[in-house]
Amino acid sequence: MTIAAYIRQERVRTAMSMLSENRLSLVEIADTLCFSSLPHFEKIFKEVTGVTPGVYRRNLL
């Protein structure tokens, strides 16, 4: 695994935790984790997890 892939994986792992632990919006989470935009965050999250952040959050409920 490259360092870039590892960092991406850790950012998504942190996002997963944030999605389950608090009520920050997706935009706030993307901004907090320094993704360039919400679409970029959604794309990377889906590449790593297979679902979008919105679907992941809804499945937690």
Tab-separated table of C-alpha atoms in Angstrom:
chain	number	residue	atom	x	y	z
A	1	MET	CA	0.000	0.000	0.000
A	2	THR	CA	1.322	3.420	-0.884
A	3	ILE	CA	1.483	6.220	1.663
A	4	ALA	CA	-1.161	8.123	-0.311
A	5	ALA	CA	-3.516	5.124	-0.196
A	6	TYR	CA	-2.911	4.733	3.523
A	7	ILE	CA	-3.687	8.395	4.208
A	8	ARG	CA	-6.847	8.182	2.098
A	9	GLN	CA	-7.948	5.057	3.973
A	10	GLU	CA	-7.361	6.728	7.346
A	11	ARG	CA	-9.289	9.836	6.316
A	12	VAL	CA	-12.226	7.667	5.275
A	13	ARG	CA	-11.986	5.685	8.518
A	14	THR	CA	-12.131	8.950	10.455
A	15	ALA	CA	-15.094	10.074	8.351
A	16	MET	CA	-16.901	6.822	9.155
A	17	SER	CA	-16.415	7.503	12.839
A	18	MET	CA	-17.612	11.088	12.464
A	19	LEU	CA	-20.679	9.947	10.537
A	20	SER	CA	-21.647	7.571	13.324
A	21	GLU	CA	-20.751	9.703	16.353
A	22	ASN	CA	-22.113	13.155	15.631
A	23	ARG	CA	-24.462	15.158	13.526
A	24	LEU	CA	-22.014	17.198	11.457
A	25	SER	CA	-23.168	17.677	7.899
A	26	LEU	CA	-21.365	15.909	5.086
A	27	VAL	CA	-19.923	19.253	3.979
A	28	GLU	CA	-18.579	19.912	7.489
A	29	ILE	CA	-16.992	16.459	7.648
A	30	ALA	CA	-15.439	16.872	4.194
A	31	ASP	CA	-14.091	20.274	5.197
A	32	THR	CA	-12.768	19.040	8.560
A	33	LEU	CA	-10.883	16.215	6.851
A	34	CYS	CA	-9.510	18.556	4.158
A	35	PHE	CA	-11.250	17.068	1.140
A	36	SER	CA	-11.305	19.604	-1.685
A	37	SER	CA	-15.090	19.422	-2.092
A	38	LEU	CA	-18.141	17.393	-1.146
A	39	PRO	CA	-18.160	15.518	-4.489
A	40	HIS	CA	-14.489	14.627	-3.991
A	41	PHE	CA	-15.227	13.370	-0.461
A	42	GLU	CA	-18.167	11.299	-1.729
A	43	LYS	CA	-16.077	9.824	-4.550
A	44	ILE	CA	-13.174	8.794	-2.303
A	45	PHE	CA	-15.512	7.493	0.422
A	46	LYS	CA	-17.362	5.337	-2.121
A	47	GLU	CA	-14.110	4.014	-3.627
A	48	VAL	CA	-12.992	2.849	-0.180
A	49	THR	CA	-16.303	1.638	1.307
A	50	GLY	CA	-18.512	0.849	-1.679
A	51	VAL	CA	-21.240	3.287	-0.563
A	52	THR	CA	-21.581	7.050	-0.375
A	53	PRO	CA	-21.293	8.809	2.996
A	54	GLY	CA	-25.018	9.614	2.942
A	55	VAL	CA	-25.962	5.967	2.426
A	56	TYR	CA	-23.485	4.904	5.101
A	57	ARG	CA	-25.057	7.314	7.608
A	58	ARG	CA	-28.627	6.242	6.728
A	59	ASN	CA	-27.674	2.577	7.194
A	60	LEU	CA	-26.467	3.369	10.724
A	61	LEU	CA	-29.936	4.519	11.803
